[in-house]
């Protein structure tokens, strides 16, 4: 295990120089108290592993636990296989309305402990890859029991001796469903059992004791769940499994070593890095996987990954993995190809889960992920097949938000006119596929996202030698975003079916709940900048770099007005505010780096550091928005290192402001990328010069991915004055 040497005045006076492992910096409680949404979960699992446990109380401020769940198939989805421990009478074990109050939680990536104080029962779990060991400590005399139930009314359990087998059903959105199997073995044989109302209570002794159980889960069969358990666990030693998990996590997090910074900054960094390895999850079992067609397939030696939300992860998480885990990234992309092949419509998924494509949010950004990986030299997936499947998806599947189905009249309009049309305030929705109660058309962000995806498909096709005539349509669509630019106001402004700007229009509070009539979870101020594939084109729309700089300045100095009114309309993007900028949602991540394109890297450096200082902290409110399984955390990892992938699909990174005096990335190819910024402090945030392998440059010269993976040595000279 790699240790970090920490030198601090108070620490050195008391203890001298001491060593600490990267995993010891992880604070799983960061963000467990929400500004508004549900930012983080105290996840317990191995890196990218199929078995996943979450703290049963949801947010830290909640007082009661209503179930302890064995398995969480999706990052924020419904868990399966509930457990309810009781210590009292047999009737307590099966009565309705069970709850527990909790205290003294202790969570690490590899172990979770909590005390259920109203029952006098402690609970502990340590994870394997498809298994776990759990322990219930019954501290009071009484009838000790664990009752098992399910998420679904069809859930069922059978107890034979000390073995409990169960089935439950995982429900994704839009009808997605998968059957899940659990195999439970108790260290000591239960004294009996009773069933009532779909639950099975398993009884043990009546004196203080510890009941240990080990579990295996499967998406294939009950027999496979048992095989998973036997393959991974030889006993009930929870301490040993937790120690093994600690080493696994420490080895994984040691991929990056940092020096300098504060203790809190290192905790924020390694906690963020930890979260980026939650997803995707490898659900391969004995060389087979459960596919989108509901069948079990031979994985042919390539791990099969699911559980991804591309709208959240294409911006930073997947690009981070092209550096830290390129082999696994290739396997993930190969999994996307398999998903589309197994899918009845052969559509490329956008929110793939165990049960199929959840198809949430807007647009299809897998095209960017494939292009980004390919241009960074990642292979190991069928690129031609990936292109053909994406091409088919673009041409036959609708772009309507949160809808999975064939083309509609809105899609036909888009393909003909180059933009998604919006409704005037006096118009009612007539396209039945649009969700009028909640999501709406989101026409501006859909147009911008479709332009990005078209650009990526065209570029990917050229990389693969696809004929130019097949790519012409995508080149044209890639420029479609510009049709919605309003030069008078310098905003992207919705147009109606007649090509006219919708008026009157308020860019701050336009578009109803979450601005979803026209945008996605954020208002027009955020979507000024949502042209990541053509930032030179955006500069031209502004009329030059100075005009773009002025608009960025104005954004940071424009009030949202009444916070009461704004938060009521924009619950997805009202936290993490800095003027009209919000740090709390994914479309904002690249915006601090856009000052570079305006020729003011010093303003990028100041802006990025301010986002980190304000909104990424080592405390329970240290995450200002939804941390969607690594999406927001990847922003923190990149930004603290000092660079960021503003345009995934281009093998380069924009410079920000390195937080640490030295960071070393241990690459899978055996080389080390080193970035030293010896003068970096809280005040010395500005970059004076950059040396890459001895060649001097500036903060406006992008860092090349080729230099990173070749193991370049970078020296950044920092100063307290720009």
XYZ file of C-alpha atoms in Angstrom:
722
model
C 0.000 0.000 0.000
C 1.275 3.439 -0.858
C 1.443 5.867 2.048
C 1.282 9.666 1.888
C 3.710 11.575 4.053
C 2.029 14.466 5.813
C 3.930 17.299 7.456
C 2.004 19.888 9.453
C 3.148 22.211 12.245
C 0.842 20.910 14.968
C 1.133 17.327 13.813
C 4.907 17.421 13.627
C 5.138 18.960 17.088
C 3.026 16.198 18.593
C 3.854 13.176 16.510
C 6.487 14.143 13.971
C 5.966 13.001 10.395
C 3.248 10.351 10.053
C 1.924 8.241 7.223
C -1.635 7.857 5.983
C -3.124 5.677 3.251
C -5.281 7.204 0.494
C -8.328 5.192 1.611
C -8.042 6.702 5.088
C -8.866 10.111 3.630
C -12.214 8.970 2.263
C -15.103 10.581 4.132
C -18.247 8.863 2.881
C -20.325 11.368 4.853
C -19.451 14.284 2.572
C -22.753 15.488 1.153
C -24.921 13.347 3.425
C -26.842 16.471 4.430
C -28.461 18.070 1.426
C -28.715 21.685 0.304
C -31.933 20.622 -1.384
C -31.635 17.399 -3.360
C -30.084 14.050 -2.343
C -26.435 14.626 -3.164
C -24.604 11.512 -1.966
C -25.034 8.006 -0.591
C -22.800 6.211 1.909
C -22.112 3.427 -0.530
C -20.296 0.274 0.587
C -18.935 -1.794 -2.287
C -15.696 -2.748 -3.989
C -14.600 -0.758 -7.055
C -17.201 -1.134 -9.837
C -18.531 -4.269 -8.151
C -21.940 -5.863 -8.552
C -22.680 -6.077 -4.822
C -23.571 -2.687 -3.375
C -24.933 -1.627 0.007
C -26.158 1.819 1.026
C -26.730 3.232 4.489
C -30.369 2.412 5.229
C -31.368 5.812 6.558
C -31.027 7.731 3.285
C -29.999 11.218 4.338
C -28.178 11.745 7.616
C -30.970 13.986 8.923
C -33.573 11.215 8.746
C -34.313 9.665 12.134
C -35.822 6.306 11.186
C -34.873 3.193 9.256
C -37.782 1.274 7.713
C -35.736 -1.541 6.171
C -32.154 -2.679 5.813
C -31.705 -3.729 2.199
C -29.294 -6.436 1.112
C -28.611 -5.245 -2.448
C -28.820 -2.031 -4.489
C -28.866 -2.924 -8.208
C -28.713 0.730 -9.319
C -27.047 3.854 -8.008
C -30.286 5.589 -7.065
C -32.771 2.837 -7.813
C -34.995 0.666 -5.678
C -33.089 -1.818 -3.496
C -34.083 -5.459 -3.085
C -34.305 -7.997 -0.231
C -35.262 -6.202 2.953
C -34.241 -7.210 6.468
C -35.814 -6.138 9.765
C -34.083 -7.206 12.984
C -36.092 -7.368 16.202
C -35.359 -8.253 19.788
C -38.558 -8.751 21.791
C -41.372 -11.168 21.030
C -42.219 -13.382 18.084
C -45.066 -11.017 17.265
C -42.618 -8.105 16.978
C -40.831 -9.876 14.143
C -43.857 -9.920 11.843
C -45.981 -6.972 12.886
C -46.520 -4.170 10.395
C -45.085 -0.698 10.700
C -41.581 -1.828 11.663
C -39.002 0.892 12.041
C -35.741 1.428 13.849
C -34.116 4.534 15.185
C -30.391 4.615 14.635
C -27.216 5.993 16.138
C -23.436 5.775 15.888
C -23.005 5.111 12.160
C -19.488 4.369 10.984
C -18.917 4.072 7.271
C -15.932 3.434 5.049
C -15.876 2.237 1.446
C -15.331 -1.303 2.730
C -17.449 -1.508 5.912
C -20.587 -0.053 7.462
C -21.704 -0.177 11.122
C -24.821 1.238 12.769
C -26.650 0.802 16.073
C -30.444 0.424 16.028
C -31.013 1.836 19.474
C -34.735 1.192 19.902
C -34.149 -2.549 19.366
C -30.731 -2.761 20.983
C -29.288 -4.313 17.802
C -26.033 -3.460 16.048
C -25.546 -4.123 12.339
C -22.326 -4.501 10.344
C -21.631 -5.361 6.703
C -18.489 -5.870 4.633
C -18.687 -6.351 0.850
C -17.281 -8.815 -1.644
C -17.709 -8.465 -5.399
C -20.994 -10.400 -5.560
C -21.262 -11.248 -1.892
C -21.207 -9.823 1.613
C -20.797 -10.853 5.222
C -23.196 -9.309 7.729
C -23.534 -9.429 11.493
C -26.404 -8.572 13.819
C -25.424 -8.030 17.427
C -28.448 -8.590 19.692
C -27.516 -6.850 22.940
C -30.739 -7.426 24.912
C -32.512 -10.534 26.079
C -35.626 -11.429 24.119
C -36.700 -13.327 21.034
C -34.099 -12.467 18.411
C -35.291 -12.473 14.822
C -34.557 -11.190 11.347
C -37.556 -10.936 9.066
C -37.010 -10.993 5.327
C -39.238 -9.362 2.743
C -39.053 -7.898 -0.743
C -39.480 -4.817 -2.805
C -42.041 -6.622 -4.937
C -45.163 -8.485 -3.768
C -43.901 -11.529 -5.701
C -40.791 -11.771 -3.543
C -40.418 -15.176 -1.903
C -38.091 -16.986 0.508
C -37.446 -20.632 1.388
C -35.551 -21.632 4.541
C -33.859 -25.049 4.726
C -31.618 -25.601 7.721
C -29.227 -22.689 7.856
C -29.756 -21.732 4.184
C -32.250 -19.110 3.029
C -32.928 -18.618 -0.675
C -34.947 -15.696 -1.968
C -36.117 -13.930 -5.091
C -37.093 -10.304 -5.542
C -37.681 -7.983 -8.470
C -35.774 -4.854 -9.361
C -37.906 -2.190 -11.043
C -36.291 0.475 -13.180
C -38.158 3.303 -14.838
C -40.509 2.833 -17.785
C -41.310 -0.808 -17.143
C -37.760 -2.133 -16.828
C -37.668 -5.165 -14.535
C -35.192 -7.839 -13.547
C -35.428 -10.808 -11.214
C -32.777 -10.919 -8.503
C -31.706 -13.944 -6.472
C -30.130 -14.125 -3.036
C -28.506 -17.061 -1.241
C -28.097 -16.557 2.523
C -26.207 -18.857 4.884
C -26.366 -18.407 8.667
C -23.361 -19.321 10.784
C -25.692 -20.960 13.289
C -28.877 -22.785 12.359
C -32.027 -20.781 13.161
C -34.299 -22.103 15.898
C -37.401 -21.693 13.726
C -39.312 -19.462 11.348
C -42.792 -18.044 10.693
C -44.400 -16.367 7.668
C -47.012 -13.625 7.477
C -47.997 -10.939 4.981
C -45.263 -11.824 2.520
C -42.474 -11.810 5.104
C -40.470 -14.655 6.602
C -39.196 -14.260 10.157
C -36.145 -16.324 11.062
C -35.652 -16.840 14.818
C -32.494 -17.311 16.862
C -31.765 -17.403 20.608
C -33.144 -15.204 23.350
C -29.930 -14.079 25.051
C -27.373 -11.484 23.921
C -25.587 -12.920 20.911
C -24.198 -12.140 17.465
C -25.821 -13.660 14.388
C -23.547 -13.795 11.361
C -24.717 -14.409 7.840
C -23.099 -14.420 4.450
C -24.943 -13.634 1.256
C -24.462 -14.149 -2.449
C -26.536 -12.294 -5.037
C -27.178 -13.072 -8.684
C -29.123 -11.776 -11.661
C -29.055 -15.210 -13.276
C -30.376 -17.893 -10.896
C -30.577 -19.097 -7.317
C -27.898 -21.667 -8.098
C -25.599 -18.950 -9.405
C -26.111 -16.896 -6.263
C -24.926 -19.920 -4.268
C -21.942 -20.409 -6.585
C -21.001 -16.743 -6.206
C -20.979 -17.154 -2.447
C -18.858 -20.320 -2.503
C -16.393 -18.781 -4.980
C -15.755 -15.695 -2.849
C -16.353 -16.613 0.793
C -14.984 -19.508 2.800
C -16.368 -18.445 6.149
C -18.047 -15.715 8.162
C -15.011 -13.613 9.025
C -16.342 -10.099 8.547
C -13.162 -8.491 9.836
C -11.046 -10.341 7.280
C -13.393 -9.417 4.433
C -13.358 -5.771 5.491
C -9.551 -5.834 5.638
C -9.449 -7.330 2.160
C -11.827 -4.625 0.955
C -9.685 -1.952 2.547
C -6.630 -3.181 0.654
C -8.601 -3.368 -2.598
C -9.743 0.211 -2.201
C -6.368 1.486 -1.137
C -4.719 -0.121 -4.155
C -7.364 1.435 -6.407
C -7.117 4.927 -4.899
C -3.321 4.810 -4.924
C -3.515 5.245 -8.690
C -3.079 8.925 -7.822
C -0.671 10.137 -5.163
C -0.772 13.743 -4.038
C 1.519 15.908 -1.946
C 0.767 19.234 -0.316
C -2.661 20.701 0.170
C -4.518 20.576 3.460
C -5.949 17.558 5.243
C -9.434 18.663 4.203
C -8.383 19.035 0.568
C -6.939 15.534 0.553
C -10.170 14.197 2.045
C -12.240 15.975 -0.598
C -9.934 14.678 -3.333
C -9.806 11.023 -2.314
C -13.505 10.949 -1.478
C -14.254 12.301 -4.949
C -11.866 9.807 -6.527
C -13.553 6.993 -4.557
C -16.975 7.978 -5.858
C -15.805 7.874 -9.482
C -15.187 4.136 -9.082
C -18.740 3.308 -7.975
C -20.053 2.980 -11.517
C -20.300 1.298 -13.956
C -20.746 -2.087 -12.222
C -19.483 -5.417 -13.523
C -22.351 -7.949 -13.381
C -20.441 -10.818 -14.990
C -20.987 -14.060 -13.071
C -18.925 -17.150 -13.877
C -18.139 -15.761 -17.320
C -21.780 -15.006 -18.149
C -24.016 -11.956 -17.970
C -27.735 -11.180 -17.837
C -28.525 -9.152 -20.962
C -31.040 -6.600 -22.145
C -33.043 -9.354 -23.834
C -33.658 -11.094 -20.501
C -31.320 -13.952 -21.405
C -28.006 -15.135 -19.969
C -25.111 -14.774 -22.416
C -21.530 -15.989 -22.609
C -19.341 -12.965 -21.839
C -16.499 -14.485 -23.916
C -13.878 -13.314 -21.469
C -14.915 -9.624 -21.514
C -16.542 -8.233 -18.344
C -20.045 -6.860 -18.824
C -20.860 -3.520 -17.182
C -24.181 -1.758 -16.568
C -25.519 1.095 -14.388
C -24.527 4.312 -16.106
C -26.257 7.640 -16.665
C -24.597 9.068 -19.739
C -26.083 12.560 -19.337
C -24.216 12.772 -16.038
C -21.023 10.850 -16.773
C -19.903 11.689 -20.326
C -18.583 15.086 -19.291
C -15.933 14.083 -16.768
C -16.273 10.596 -15.297
C -15.741 8.641 -18.504
C -12.884 10.948 -19.610
C -11.256 10.425 -16.194
C -11.397 6.671 -16.702
C -9.631 6.998 -20.074
C -6.634 8.062 -17.989
C -6.988 5.992 -14.831
C -8.578 2.769 -16.137
C -8.421 2.540 -19.950
C -8.747 -1.260 -19.985
C -11.948 -1.095 -17.957
C -13.208 1.795 -20.085
C -12.801 -0.374 -23.186
C -14.809 -3.121 -21.491
C -17.541 -0.633 -20.577
C -17.834 0.550 -24.169
C -17.855 -3.056 -25.368
C -20.737 -3.552 -22.932
C -22.647 -0.712 -24.575
C -22.304 -2.480 -27.915
C -23.627 -5.687 -26.344
C -26.537 -3.841 -24.769
C -27.576 -2.417 -28.121
C -27.149 -5.798 -29.801
C -29.309 -7.494 -27.136
C -31.907 -4.718 -27.176
C -35.024 -5.649 -29.227
C -34.847 -2.344 -31.170
C -31.035 -2.381 -31.338
C -30.932 1.124 -29.868
C -27.875 2.370 -28.018
C -28.895 2.897 -24.363
C -28.457 6.145 -22.487
C -29.195 5.113 -18.865
C -28.411 1.385 -18.893
C -29.289 -0.623 -15.811
C -29.574 -4.288 -14.938
C -33.117 -4.449 -16.316
C -32.547 -2.453 -19.499
C -32.372 1.151 -20.619
C -34.034 3.527 -18.168
C -33.874 6.177 -20.894
C -33.841 9.174 -18.594
C -32.940 12.816 -19.225
C -32.203 14.106 -22.737
C -30.069 13.186 -25.759
C -27.686 10.289 -26.400
C -24.111 11.046 -25.439
C -22.614 7.596 -25.927
C -21.411 8.950 -29.273
C -19.104 11.331 -27.383
C -17.872 8.562 -25.099
C -16.913 6.336 -28.037
C -15.189 9.175 -29.898
C -13.309 10.308 -26.795
C -12.012 6.827 -26.029
C -11.069 6.105 -29.646
C -9.085 9.323 -30.066
C -7.266 8.546 -26.828
C -6.070 5.231 -28.217
C -8.509 2.968 -26.384
C -9.487 -0.119 -28.332
C -10.986 -3.454 -27.211
C -14.482 -2.774 -28.540
C -16.025 -3.159 -31.989
C -15.872 0.435 -33.208
C -17.561 -0.156 -36.570
C -20.450 -1.943 -34.887
C -20.679 0.854 -32.314
C -20.982 3.418 -35.096
C -23.639 1.448 -36.964
C -25.727 0.943 -33.837
C -25.507 4.611 -32.932
C -26.365 5.604 -36.504
C -29.426 3.357 -36.370
C -30.446 4.838 -33.023
C -30.122 8.413 -34.244
C -32.223 7.698 -37.315
C -35.009 5.648 -35.725
C -35.401 6.641 -32.059
C -37.125 9.798 -30.806
C -35.295 12.653 -29.079
C -38.247 13.482 -26.813
C -36.931 13.728 -23.213
C -37.562 10.776 -20.915
C -39.302 8.888 -23.711
C -38.200 5.703 -25.417
C -39.940 5.127 -28.718
C -39.808 5.615 -32.479
C -39.627 8.946 -34.282
C -42.447 11.430 -33.809
C -43.441 14.523 -35.734
C -41.079 16.548 -33.545
C -38.156 14.401 -34.687
C -39.204 14.723 -38.320
C -39.336 18.507 -37.830
C -35.870 18.475 -36.264
C -34.306 16.488 -39.083
C -35.821 18.868 -41.639
C -35.228 22.183 -39.867
C -32.222 21.534 -37.629
C -33.781 22.518 -34.296
C -36.386 21.184 -31.884
C -39.385 23.537 -31.807
C -40.865 25.017 -28.651
C -44.386 25.963 -27.691
C -45.522 29.524 -27.180
C -47.115 30.191 -23.777
C -50.564 30.220 -25.385
C -50.099 26.804 -27.022
C -51.028 23.443 -25.548
C -48.947 20.344 -26.171
C -50.421 18.101 -28.855
C -47.629 15.541 -29.277
C -48.801 12.698 -27.057
C -45.307 11.314 -26.421
C -44.217 14.509 -24.614
C -44.599 14.322 -20.836
C -46.650 17.424 -20.142
C -46.935 16.860 -16.406
C -43.217 17.069 -15.703
C -40.520 16.903 -18.353
C -41.916 18.861 -21.349
C -40.039 19.401 -24.647
C -36.801 20.982 -23.329
C -36.312 22.108 -26.915
C -33.200 24.304 -26.575
C -31.133 21.809 -24.604
C -32.333 18.953 -26.826
C -31.175 20.893 -29.908
C -27.807 21.665 -28.359
C -27.310 18.080 -27.166
C -28.299 16.695 -30.566
C -25.737 18.982 -32.206
C -23.045 17.655 -29.886
C -23.983 14.037 -30.578
C -24.090 14.657 -34.322
C -20.619 16.201 -34.194
C -19.288 13.208 -32.287
C -20.832 10.725 -34.723
C -19.421 12.572 -37.711
C -15.955 12.727 -36.153
C -16.098 9.085 -35.058
C -17.212 8.064 -38.542
C -14.263 9.893 -40.105
C -11.903 8.138 -37.718
C -13.324 4.816 -38.953
C -13.302 5.669 -42.641
C -17.076 5.924 -43.021
C -17.897 7.511 -46.431
C -18.361 11.281 -46.349
C -21.827 11.139 -47.878
C -23.068 9.149 -44.877
C -21.628 11.704 -42.482
C -22.871 14.853 -44.216
C -26.179 14.805 -42.336
C -24.350 14.757 -39.017
C -22.017 17.579 -40.023
C -25.067 19.680 -40.822
C -26.854 18.793 -37.587
C -23.711 19.591 -35.594
C -24.215 23.244 -36.548
C -27.919 23.239 -35.711
C -27.397 24.791 -32.282
C -26.596 28.144 -33.926
C -30.144 28.432 -35.258
C -31.338 29.208 -31.736
C -28.777 31.937 -31.038
C -30.369 35.307 -30.410
C -27.697 37.859 -31.349
C -29.569 40.728 -29.668
C -29.562 39.107 -26.244
C -26.648 36.656 -26.635
C -28.707 33.739 -25.354
C -29.855 30.510 -26.937
C -33.521 31.255 -27.340
C -36.351 28.837 -28.217
C -38.099 29.140 -31.557
C -41.607 28.066 -32.436
C -42.654 25.894 -35.385
C -42.617 28.958 -37.646
C -38.977 29.725 -36.860
C -39.768 32.769 -34.717
C -38.237 33.467 -31.328
C -40.794 32.879 -28.573
C -41.635 36.204 -26.940
C -41.897 37.620 -24.337
C -39.134 35.690 -22.640
C -37.422 35.872 -19.238
C -34.036 34.162 -19.354
C -33.883 33.758 -15.575
C -37.224 32.135 -14.788
C -38.455 31.044 -18.194
C -39.984 27.706 -19.033
C -41.927 26.492 -16.024
C -40.737 23.976 -13.442
C -37.026 23.393 -13.922
C -37.257 25.517 -17.094
C -38.269 22.266 -18.788
C -40.438 23.847 -21.432
C -37.213 24.974 -23.088
C -34.151 23.851 -21.092
C -33.179 20.961 -18.791
C -33.077 21.482 -15.008
C -31.344 24.839 -15.470
C -32.242 28.147 -17.012
C -30.978 29.995 -20.076
C -27.885 31.322 -18.302
C -26.457 27.807 -18.031
C -27.290 26.874 -21.611
C -25.498 29.871 -23.127
C -22.393 27.727 -22.824
C -23.670 24.296 -23.836
C -21.719 24.143 -27.099
C -18.749 22.101 -25.955
C -18.105 20.649 -29.405
C -17.715 24.048 -31.115
C -16.380 26.633 -28.691
C -14.599 28.604 -31.456
C -18.029 28.823 -33.101
C -19.504 30.125 -29.843
C -16.807 32.790 -29.667
C -17.784 33.858 -33.190
C -21.441 34.069 -32.209
C -20.471 36.430 -29.403
C -18.512 38.509 -31.848
C -15.141 37.873 -30.286
C -13.332 36.890 -27.127
C -13.922 40.166 -25.280
C -17.683 39.885 -25.711
C -17.588 36.301 -24.440
C -15.523 37.377 -21.434
C -18.015 40.142 -20.688
C -20.896 37.654 -20.756
C -19.090 35.330 -18.359
C -18.439 38.284 -16.058
C -22.085 39.277 -16.244
C -23.195 35.739 -15.382
C -21.138 35.801 -12.194
C -22.546 39.193 -11.222
C -26.221 38.697 -12.065
C -28.589 38.006 -9.194
C -31.252 35.341 -9.545
C -33.597 37.706 -7.727
C -35.809 36.252 -5.050
C -34.236 33.026 -3.852
C -37.673 31.883 -2.689
C -39.114 32.245 -6.184
C -36.023 30.951 -7.987
C -35.580 27.857 -5.800
C -39.268 27.021 -6.119
C -38.894 26.912 -9.893
C -35.349 25.550 -10.191
C -34.901 22.866 -7.507
C -32.446 20.963 -9.737
C -30.120 23.903 -10.266
C -30.698 26.435 -7.532
C -27.904 25.288 -5.215
C -24.237 26.095 -5.616
C -25.088 29.548 -6.941
C -22.422 32.096 -7.838
C -24.409 34.905 -9.415
C -26.437 33.176 -12.132
C -23.939 30.313 -12.331
C -24.804 27.068 -10.536
C -22.236 24.462 -9.582
C -24.958 21.978 -8.690
C -25.665 20.446 -12.085
C -23.655 18.755 -14.802
C -24.170 21.239 -17.683
C -22.192 23.790 -15.644
C -19.019 21.796 -15.100
C -17.052 23.170 -18.055
C -18.165 26.792 -17.686
C -15.379 27.950 -15.299
C -12.828 26.870 -17.921
C -14.369 28.964 -20.702
C -12.432 32.066 -19.696
C -9.498 30.277 -21.346
C -11.308 30.559 -24.690
C -11.837 34.253 -24.000
C -8.099 34.676 -23.497
C -8.300 35.122 -19.706
C -6.860 31.988 -18.085
C -6.356 33.907 -14.831
C -10.125 34.232 -14.514
C -10.523 30.494 -15.097
C -7.974 29.822 -12.363
C -9.766 32.103 -9.901
C -13.209 30.759 -10.852
C -12.219 27.083 -10.545
C -10.582 27.558 -7.159
C -13.664 29.402 -5.936
C -15.960 26.526 -6.945
C -13.755 24.083 -5.050
C -13.516 26.257 -1.951
C -17.250 27.006 -1.843
C -18.904 23.786 -2.928
C -16.521 20.847 -2.415
C -15.752 20.649 1.277
C -14.936 18.028 3.880
C -18.251 18.217 5.721
C -21.789 16.864 5.529
C -22.906 19.699 3.253
C -19.779 19.501 1.142
C -21.570 18.584 -2.100
C -23.912 21.204 -3.494
C -25.913 19.106 -5.972
C -26.743 15.565 -7.040
C -23.535 13.526 -7.113
C -24.758 11.056 -9.693
C -22.411 8.178 -8.982
C -19.159 9.887 -9.924
C -20.321 12.636 -12.280
C -19.833 15.641 -10.037
C -16.932 14.075 -8.169
C -14.964 13.709 -11.405
C -15.119 17.506 -11.768
C -13.439 17.822 -8.369
C -10.759 15.230 -9.190
C -9.816 16.902 -12.459
C -10.019 20.437 -11.106
C -7.916 19.703 -8.044
C -5.300 18.098 -10.287
C -5.324 21.285 -12.379
C -6.855 20.399 -15.753
C -10.251 19.471 -17.207
C -11.716 17.858 -20.390
C -13.832 20.757 -21.638
C -14.531 18.950 -24.915
C -14.597 15.159 -24.552
C -13.850 13.845 -28.012
C -10.798 16.065 -28.327
C -7.729 14.378 -26.784
C -6.718 17.384 -24.724
C -7.443 19.184 -21.459
C -7.810 22.838 -20.509
C -5.639 24.161 -17.708
C -7.111 25.296 -14.431
C -5.272 25.723 -11.128
C -3.471 22.778 -9.470
C -4.343 22.504 -5.774
C -1.541 20.127 -4.751
C 2.170 20.805 -4.867
C 2.637 17.455 -6.615
C 0.377 14.806 -8.092
C 1.501 11.526 -9.626
C -0.790 9.309 -11.694
C 0.360 5.686 -11.934
C -0.820 4.619 -15.376
C -1.868 1.129 -16.444
C 0.925 1.108 -19.033
C 3.483 1.206 -16.215
C 4.417 4.872 -16.673
C 3.902 7.749 -14.261
C 2.457 11.131 -15.166
C 3.742 13.770 -12.761
C 2.445 17.299 -12.268
C 4.399 19.483 -9.863
C 3.204 22.910 -8.727
C 5.555 23.580 -5.787
C 4.365 27.149 -5.145
C 0.653 26.248 -5.055
C -1.248 27.551 -2.027
C -4.714 28.929 -1.354
C -3.513 32.360 -2.529
C -0.971 31.243 -5.122
C -3.632 29.977 -7.489
C -2.464 31.683 -10.682
C -0.323 29.999 -13.326
C 2.744 31.885 -14.454
C 4.219 29.234 -16.742
C 3.962 25.547 -17.594
C 6.779 23.205 -18.570
C 5.858 19.901 -20.231
C 8.928 17.666 -20.488
C 11.071 20.783 -20.327
C 9.188 22.661 -23.043
C 7.793 25.947 -21.779
C 4.187 26.922 -22.457
C 1.290 28.896 -21.039
C -2.084 28.190 -19.488
C -3.660 28.685 -22.914
C -1.787 25.710 -24.360
C -3.969 22.624 -23.765
C -2.463 19.614 -22.031
C -2.348 16.783 -24.560
C -3.717 13.377 -23.603
C -0.790 11.807 -25.456
C 1.608 13.535 -23.053
C -0.371 12.328 -20.048
C -0.359 8.650 -21.052
C 3.262 8.844 -22.186
C 4.188 9.701 -18.592
C 5.141 13.332 -19.073
C 6.629 15.455 -16.330
C 4.831 18.771 -15.957
C 6.036 21.669 -13.814
C 3.582 24.501 -13.186
C 4.924 27.763 -11.780
C 2.312 29.371 -9.529
C 1.960 32.893 -8.169
C -0.408 34.868 -5.940
C -0.894 37.544 -8.599
C -2.219 36.926 -12.098
